[in-house]
Amino acid sequence: MPEYSFLGKRSPRVDALSKATGRALYTADFSLPNMIYGKTLRSPYAHAQITRLDISKARALKGVMAVITAADEVHKSPYNPPLLAKEKVVFAGQPVAVVAAINPYIAEEALGLIEVDYEVLSPVTDAIEAMKADATIIFPDIRTNLIKGNQTGRGTIPSNISWHVEYGYGDVEAGFKNADIVLENTFRTQGVHQGYLETRSTLVDVDPVGKVTIWTDSQNAFLVRELCADFLDIPIHHVRVMPVEMGGSFGGKISQPLSPLCALLARKTGRPVKMVMTREEDFVGTNPAPATLISLKVGATKEGLLTAVSAELIWDTGAFPRESCQNASVVGLSLYRIPNLSVKLYDVVTNKTPTGNYRAPGAAEAAFAVESQIDLLSRALQMDPLEFRLKNAVSEGDHATNGTVFPRIGFKETLQKMKEHIAIRSKPEGKNRGTGVACGFWFGAAGAFAAQVNVNGNGSVTLVVGSCDLTGNRTSLAQVVAEQFGISLDKITVITGDTDTAPYGDISAGSRTTRQMSTAVYRACQEVKDQLTQLASSQLGVKSNELTFAKGQFQVVGMPEKTISLEALARISIMRSDKGPITGRGSVGGNIPAPMFSVHLAEVEVDKETGKVKVLSYTAAQDVGFAINPTLIEGQMQGAVGQGIGRALMEDYVFSQGIMQNPNFLDYRMPTAVDLPFINTLLVEVRSGIEPFGVRGVGEPPMIPVLATIANAIHSATGMRLKELPMTPETVLRAIQQR
Amino acid sequence: MPEYSFLGKRSPRVDALSKATGRALYTADFSLPNMIYGKTLRSPYAHAQITRLDISKARALKGVMAVITAADEVHKSPYNPPLLAKEKVVFAGQPVAVVAAINPYIAEEALGLIEVDYEVLSPVTDAIEAMKADATIIFPDIRTNLIKGNQTGRGTIPSNISWHVEYGYGDVEAGFKNADIVLENTFRTQGVHQGYLETRSTLVDVDPVGKVTIWTDSQNAFLVRELCADFLDIPIHHVRVMPVEMGGSFGGKISQPLSPLCALLARKTGRPVKMVMTREEDFVGTNPAPATLISLKVGATKEGLLTAVSAELIWDTGAFPRESCQNASVVGLSLYRIPNLSVKLYDVVTNKTPTGNYRAPGAAEAAFAVESQIDLLSRALQMDPLEFRLKNAVSEGDHATNGTVFPRIGFKETLQKMKEHIAIRSKPEGKNRGTGVACGFWFGAAGAFAAQVNVNGNGSVTLVVGSCDLTGNRTSLAQVVAEQFGISLDKITVITGDTDTAPYGDISAGSRTTRQMSTAVYRACQEVKDQLTQLASSQLGVKSNELTFAKGQFQVVGMPEKTISLEALARISIMRSDKGPITGRGSVGGNIPAPMFSVHLAEVEVDKETGKVKVLSYTAAQDVGFAINPTLIEGQMQGAVGQGIGRALMEDYVFSQGIMQNPNFLDYRMPTAVDLPFINTLLVEVRSGIEPFGVRGVGEPPMIPVLATIANAIHSATGMRLKELPMTPETVLRAIQQR
C-alpha cells in the first residue's frame, strides 16, 4: 500500500460553493442573441388515434416561427421511439407537436391553436392485463421475441410483451425437492421518478453552415451528440454539445426528450431556441423507473444453504418497448451461490409514461424481492440474516447468473464489516421498533474514456475531460493529478470540456466514471511526467535516471542542492524550450469488471395508530475498492439511501386511465431532510484489479438494498411482511388493520 | 516536393458563412444571468492634475453596484501602465473611474455624478518639442536609459525620452565618404488606428470560489489570463478566458483596456459585468500606432551599391513609455547589405493616446523612409529600382542589422517575380500616372504552441487549439489534418478552445501562428497515426510495418483486400478497444526564424485639380515559404494593402491640445471598397526550414511596403516627393501648389 498525500483524503467538492450559492449555470441559465422559445403540445389521452392534426392557425399566429409535427421528423432509425406522436398517441403527455415563437407566451398560445381530433382508445394500464391474450394491443408490430437458452424465436401473434427471455441452469425441480424449506412470494414495486433538481431543458443554436450547438443536461455530451446527429441526419461532428452543471441525474438524463426536437426547431427557424419543461412535463414527459412484479420461489436446506431459485420478472416498461429486466435478474440473483436456477423475464408495454433508467436500474427492484425472501428464509430457519448471507455469499471464482466469473470481490468483507458494526452499535429500544438488513450487488461498467493534461506557465495543471461530473469526480480526479505531481489541489483545475474541445468520455452511468477516468488521468500524467523529466534532465545537465521527482520538484540523486521545480520547467516550456508546451494524453477502454457489493442496516419505528414508518437510523456499508475521496463516496451513499427511503415509503406514480394524477412535488412526495435520519456509512476497501488504484464504482450499489432493508425492518418492528411499495402510512395501516 | 491532396489548395474559410450572415458571436453578443453593465469615466484633458475625485454621489445612485477608482486597483506590477489615472491624467480619454450598474443608462448617469476637479497642465503633444531639455516633463520618474553598443546607462535628469538606443557597426563616416551619392531626408508618419470591425468589449463573471471567466476580444486568451490574473493578484489558473469571434485585430487587441477593470467590478459586485466601448472610446482609449519621425542618410556608389546608412528614429509613443522603435530599425534596415551603419533610436512620451502594435509595428513606418530613399537613390542613379534592390538585397548567409544570420530566404526570388510581372503587365497610359515599387521585410516570431487531436467515433477528427484565429488558420490547420489522414475537409473540425480546455498557444501576432501551429498539428497527427496503426495491426493481425495508410484506409502490403478504415478503427476505439479513445498531442517551441520578404507595385493617377490620388492597380508579391491555402494568404495580402493604402492616403489621428478631433469613422476615414483597386497577388514559395512544410508567416509583410510604394508611385506620377503621411488631397494639392 503506497502512502498517498492527496488520494484517500477528504477534499471538498470543487463545485460545492458555486452550486450552494446559486451561481452555477444550468441549461436554463444560458441565453443567446435572437433566441426564441419552444413549447410542446402533449397528448391528454393515454391511448388514442389522431384523426386530425391542423397546425395552420398556430402557424399563422404572429410571433410563431415554426410548428413541427411528426410529419417533419427527419429521424430514420427504427429502433428509437418517435419523439412526436404519429397517427396514434400511446401515453398521456406524449408530444404531438412543438412550437417555436419569439416569446414563451406566444408559444404557449400557439399550442392552444393547434387542432387535434382524437379517437380515444381504451388504455392498457396494467402489465398483467396487458400480457393476456385478449388484451388491447398497443403496437400491432410487436411480435414477441422469445429467447430461451440459446434459442431465439420471433413470434407471430401481436402482443404487448415486447421482450421475453427464459434462462437458467441446473435442475430447479430437484433443487426444490432437496430443500427443507421453500418460500414463494410476489413483490411489487411502483413507478418512481429520478427527482433531479432542475427540469429538463435545452438550448440549441444552428449556425449557417449547419453546425448544431446544444446546451443541455445530460449524462454524456457525446451521447447527446450522437442522438441529435442521428435525429437530424447529419454527421456527429456537425453537432457540438456544451457542458452545463446539473442538479442530479440518476439515470434520468440519459434520454434526450427535448434536444433533438429543439435542434430541428432551431434549424428550421435559423434562430437559437430554448425549451424548458415545467415540472408536470418533466414527470409525464421523461422516463421514470418502471413498475415491476417479481415472483420469487426460493428453496434452502435447514443448514441455510440455497438449493434452488425460480424467478419471474415482469417489467411494466410503459409506452415504448425496452429490454430492461434482464440485467435486473442478473444483478438481483448473483449475490449468492444458487445451484439451480430458472428465470423468466417479461418486458411489457402499457399506455403509461415510457420508462428509463434510475440509479442501478432494476437492481433495487430485484433486491426488494430477493432480499425480502432471504430475510424470510433466515427468519423461518431462525438464523441471523447476515450469517445466512455469509454462508451463501459469492466470492472470487464464483460466477454470476450470466456466467461471468467474479474476480476479487469484497462481499464477505462487507457483510463482516456490517456484522461488526451491529455488534457494537446501540440497539433501538422500545415497542414497534425493529431492524432490517439487506444487500446489493452491481456489476459496474467500464468503457472508453480519455483525459488530457496541460501544464500551465505557472506550474499549475489543467485536466480536460469529456465525461460528465455527476457525483463529484472533478474533485477526485484533481486528487489523482495532485498525487502524480505532488502539488497542492489549488494548483489543479479539472474542466469538463464540450464534445469539440474534450477528449471522448463514455456515459457517466453504471458506476464507472471515476474508476475509468482515474486510469486515463493517471496515464496522461505519466506522459506529462516523462516530458518534465526530459526537460529537467536537459536543464540540469544530467540523465533522466539520475533524477527523482517529488512534491513538484526534480532533484539530482545525491545532490540535494541541484533541483528544478515543476513551476520553473513549466515557465521554460512556454518561454524558451524548443519542445514547447507540456501536455499529456491518457486513454482507457475495455470492459474489465470491478463488481461492487453493499450491505445495509435500518432501524425503524412504526406508528401503529397512523401507519407511519420512521427511519430511526440507517447504516450503509459498501466495498468501494479504494476510496479516492471518502467524503464524496459517503455523500453518494447517503444520497442513494435517501432516494431509496423515498421509494420504500413515499414515492409513487399514481395513474388513472393511464394519466398521472400527481405530477408535482406536493402530490408526488420525495423525502426531505426531516424524513431522513443521519445515514452512517462504512467504507470497505477491497482493491479491485483496476490499475493503478484499485477503485470500484460507487453510485449505484447504495441504492440497491434500501427497499428491502426498510421492508425487513418493518417486518422486524411489526411482524408484518409488506411486499408492495411504497409502504406509505395508508398501506402500512391497512396491513395492520387487516391482520 | 511531395504531392499534396489538401495542402496548397484553395479551401474556403470555415468561419466565412457565419461571419457573413451575422451569426458569429462576438464578445458583446454574450450575456449571463444577472448581468450588469460597466462604463468608464474618461479624462477630458490631455494633461492635468486630479485635485479632487468624489464618487459618493455616483455610488449613492440607485442601481449602481460599484464604482472603482485608482485607489481600488489591486495591480502591483510597476511595469505596466495603470488602467485608472492616479493623481494625474496624462492623455485625453484616460480612464479615471469605472462604474457598474444594473443597466447601461444608470451606469452612464452615474458617470455624470462622479465629481472630478482637474488642475489643467500644459500638454506635451509634439515628440520633437518633448525631447527638448526645457520641455514639460510628463513623468518625473523617467530618467532615460541610454543603451549604446553594449553599454547601458540610466540617466539622472527627468526626460520625456523613455528609451534611447544607439547602435551600429563599421565606419559610417568613411562609408559616406566612399559614396558617390548621399541622400538625407526626413520622413514623418501619423498616428493610425487598427480599425477592426467591432469595438473593444468584455464580459466577466467571477464565481464564489473566485474563479474569473472572461469573454473578450484578444489575440491571445492566455495573455489575457496572465494580464488579468496579475491585475487581480490571483494565480493564472484562477482565470479562464473564453474564445470569441473577432472582427479583425491587427495588433490592436493585444492590450486589454477593459477586462482587468471589468473583472474587478465583477469581483466587487459578485455579478457578471459587461463593458462595451463606443467607437469614440475605442479611438481614444485603445492603442493606435505611434506617429514617427525618421531621418535617414544613405550613401551609394554610382554602380548602385550602398556604402553607409545613418538613421535617427523618433517614435511618439503617446502617454505611456514603450520600447517600440528598436525592432522597427532592425526590420527596416535589414533588407540590404549595408557595410556601415549608425542608428539612433528615441521613444518619446507625449500627452496623446498611448500607442501599441499595428500590423508589422514600426516596419511600415521604417520602410516608408528606407524604401522612399532607395527609390530616390535609384532615380538619382537612373537605375531600375528593382535592379538597384536586387544588387543590394540580402540572401542566405548575410546578416540582419541585429546580427542574426539569414537562413534560406526568398527576397531575390520575390524581386525577380515582380520584375517578371512588370515586364508582362499592361502599363498605365496617360498623364499624371505613375508607378512605384517598394519592399518589406519581417523577421517573424516563433514561440510555444500546442495542438490536441481527437478522433471521433465516426472517423472524423477534431483539432483543439489554444491559439486565436485572426487570419483563417482554422481553415489551413484543417487542411494539415486532412492531409495527414487523407480524409476530406468536411470530416475535420478545428476548434479554438478556452484557456482551460485548450493546450497553450502563444499570441497570434508576429506572423507565426500558422507556421508554428502547422508543426504542432502535424506532430499531434503523427501520434494519432501511431495509435491507429497499432490498432489496425491488431485488428488485421499483421505487424505495423506491413501496413500502408492512405485516404483514411489501412491496407496490408500486397493484400489489397485486407483493409480497415479510419472510421472502423475509430468506432472500435470507443466501443471495444482496451486502449480506449484515440487522441494525440503535439507541441512546438523555440525561436527559429523564417524571414519574410514582400515586394509591391502600385500604379496611381493624381488629379492635379484636387490633389486626389487614385490607385489604379496594385500588385503585391511575397515569399510565403509554402502556401497551405493560397486564398487565405491572398486575402491577408489584399487586406494589408487596403490598410496600407488607408495609411498612405487618408487615415490620421488629428489632435488639438492632445485631444483627438476625429474619433469616428466619418472624420477618421478608412478606405472602403470604392477607394481600392483589385489587389493582385503573386505568391513566391521559397521553402523555409520550418518542418514539415516550410511555411513562413504571412500577415505582416504585406503591410510593410505599401506606404512607400504609394509615395514612390506619386513621385513617378507627379515628380513630387512626399515625405509626410497621409498623402491626402489637401497635402498633395498643397505640394503641387507650392512647387
mmCIF file of N, CA and C in Angstrom, chain A residues 201-235:
data_model
loop_
_atom_site.group_PDB
_atom_site.id
_atom_site.type_symbol
_atom_site.label_atom_id
_atom_site.label_comp_id
_atom_site.label_asym_id
_atom_site.label_seq_id
_atom_site.Cartn_x
_atom_site.Cartn_y
_atom_site.Cartn_z
ATOM 1 N N SER A 201 -34.210 20.663 -19.844
ATOM 2 C CA SER A 201 -34.207 21.883 -20.636
ATOM 3 C C SER A 201 -33.094 21.815 -21.663
ATOM 4 N N THR A 202 -33.187 22.655 -22.666
ATOM 5 C CA THR A 202 -32.197 22.631 -23.733
ATOM 6 C C THR A 202 -32.175 23.971 -24.451
ATOM 7 N N LEU A 203 -31.022 24.280 -24.984
ATOM 8 C CA LEU A 203 -30.853 25.478 -25.806
ATOM 9 C C LEU A 203 -30.039 25.048 -27.008
ATOM 10 N N VAL A 204 -30.568 25.324 -28.191
ATOM 11 C CA VAL A 204 -29.882 24.862 -29.403
ATOM 12 C C VAL A 204 -29.711 26.017 -30.380
ATOM 13 N N ASP A 205 -28.514 26.070 -30.936
ATOM 14 C CA ASP A 205 -28.221 27.052 -31.973
ATOM 15 C C ASP A 205 -27.711 26.295 -33.195
ATOM 16 N N VAL A 206 -28.182 26.676 -34.356
ATOM 17 C CA VAL A 206 -27.682 26.064 -35.588
ATOM 18 C C VAL A 206 -27.096 27.178 -36.438
ATOM 19 N N ASP A 207 -25.816 27.066 -36.742
ATOM 20 C CA ASP A 207 -25.194 28.159 -37.492
ATOM 21 C C ASP A 207 -25.463 27.985 -38.983
ATOM 22 N N PRO A 208 -25.116 28.986 -39.777
ATOM 23 C CA PRO A 208 -25.492 28.933 -41.190
ATOM 24 C C PRO A 208 -24.847 27.774 -41.952
ATOM 25 N N VAL A 209 -23.756 27.240 -41.422
ATOM 26 C CA VAL A 209 -23.125 26.088 -42.066
ATOM 27 C C VAL A 209 -23.862 24.804 -41.677
ATOM 28 N N GLY A 210 -24.749 24.909 -40.691
ATOM 29 C CA GLY A 210 -25.493 23.737 -40.253
ATOM 30 C C GLY A 210 -24.917 23.096 -39.009
ATOM 31 N N LYS A 211 -23.879 23.704 -38.447
ATOM 32 C CA LYS A 211 -23.309 23.160 -37.215
ATOM 33 C C LYS A 211 -24.268 23.460 -36.067
ATOM 34 N N VAL A 212 -24.588 22.416 -35.340
ATOM 35 C CA VAL A 212 -25.572 22.494 -34.268
ATOM 36 C C VAL A 212 -24.839 22.559 -32.928
ATOM 37 N N THR A 213 -25.144 23.560 -32.117
ATOM 38 C CA THR A 213 -24.553 23.649 -30.779
ATOM 39 C C THR A 213 -25.671 23.524 -29.753
ATOM 40 N N ILE A 214 -25.451 22.630 -28.791
ATOM 41 C CA ILE A 214 -26.510 22.291 -27.836
ATOM 42 C C ILE A 214 -26.004 22.467 -26.407
ATOM 43 N N TRP A 215 -26.755 23.213 -25.626
ATOM 44 C CA TRP A 215 -26.538 23.257 -24.183
ATOM 45 C C TRP A 215 -27.666 22.441 -23.571
ATOM 46 N N THR A 216 -27.338 21.386 -22.891
ATOM 47 C CA THR A 216 -28.417 20.611 -22.273
ATOM 48 C C THR A 216 -27.885 19.759 -21.148
ATOM 49 N N ASP A 217 -28.785 19.414 -20.234
ATOM 50 C CA ASP A 217 -28.469 18.486 -19.164
ATOM 51 C C ASP A 217 -28.371 17.088 -19.755
ATOM 52 N N SER A 218 -27.344 16.385 -19.378
ATOM 53 C CA SER A 218 -27.120 15.066 -19.963
ATOM 54 C C SER A 218 -26.069 14.341 -19.157
ATOM 55 N N GLN A 219 -26.133 13.013 -19.164
ATOM 56 C CA GLN A 219 -25.085 12.245 -18.504
ATOM 57 C C GLN A 219 -23.919 11.984 -19.436
ATOM 58 N N ASN A 220 -24.089 12.415 -20.678
ATOM 59 C CA ASN A 220 -22.988 12.250 -21.613
ATOM 60 C C ASN A 220 -23.202 13.116 -22.834
ATOM 61 N N ALA A 221 -22.362 14.098 -22.954
ATOM 62 C CA ALA A 221 -22.474 15.034 -24.072
ATOM 63 C C ALA A 221 -22.272 14.312 -25.403
ATOM 64 N N PHE A 222 -21.397 13.305 -25.411
ATOM 65 C CA PHE A 222 -21.121 12.607 -26.666
ATOM 66 C C PHE A 222 -22.333 11.793 -27.121
ATOM 67 N N LEU A 223 -23.118 11.322 -26.148
ATOM 68 C CA LEU A 223 -24.341 10.600 -26.490
ATOM 69 C C LEU A 223 -25.388 11.563 -27.056
ATOM 70 N N VAL A 224 -25.497 12.746 -26.454
ATOM 71 C CA VAL A 224 -26.422 13.762 -26.982
ATOM 72 C C VAL A 224 -26.030 14.082 -28.419
ATOM 73 N N ARG A 225 -24.720 14.206 -28.618
ATOM 74 C CA ARG A 225 -24.216 14.479 -29.968
ATOM 75 C C ARG A 225 -24.706 13.398 -30.935
ATOM 76 N N GLU A 226 -24.582 12.160 -30.508
ATOM 77 C CA GLU A 226 -24.952 11.049 -31.372
ATOM 78 C C GLU A 226 -26.466 11.019 -31.625
ATOM 79 N N LEU A 227 -27.240 11.195 -30.555
ATOM 80 C CA LEU A 227 -28.702 11.151 -30.687
ATOM 81 C C LEU A 227 -29.201 12.261 -31.606
ATOM 82 N N CYS A 228 -28.679 13.458 -31.403
ATOM 83 C CA CYS A 228 -29.167 14.597 -32.184
ATOM 84 C C CYS A 228 -28.703 14.513 -33.630
ATOM 85 N N ALA A 229 -27.462 14.074 -33.826
ATOM 86 C CA ALA A 229 -26.963 13.920 -35.192
ATOM 87 C C ALA A 229 -27.804 12.900 -35.937
ATOM 88 N N ASP A 230 -28.124 11.807 -35.259
ATOM 89 C CA ASP A 230 -28.949 10.760 -35.849
ATOM 90 C C ASP A 230 -30.323 11.318 -36.218
ATOM 91 N N PHE A 231 -30.903 12.057 -35.276
ATOM 92 C CA PHE A 231 -32.240 12.609 -35.489
ATOM 93 C C PHE A 231 -32.258 13.605 -36.645
ATOM 94 N N LEU A 232 -31.187 14.423 -36.726
ATOM 95 C CA LEU A 232 -31.137 15.460 -37.762
ATOM 96 C C LEU A 232 -30.532 14.940 -39.063
ATOM 97 N N ASP A 233 -30.077 13.682 -39.024
ATOM 98 C CA ASP A 233 -29.465 13.058 -40.190
ATOM 99 C C ASP A 233 -28.235 13.830 -40.665
ATOM 100 N N ILE A 234 -27.367 14.161 -39.718
ATOM 101 C CA ILE A 234 -26.104 14.820 -40.037
ATOM 102 C C ILE A 234 -24.994 14.069 -39.297
ATOM 103 N N PRO A 235 -23.742 14.242 -39.726
ATOM 104 C CA PRO A 235 -22.666 13.516 -39.025
ATOM 105 C C PRO A 235 -22.453 14.051 -37.598
#
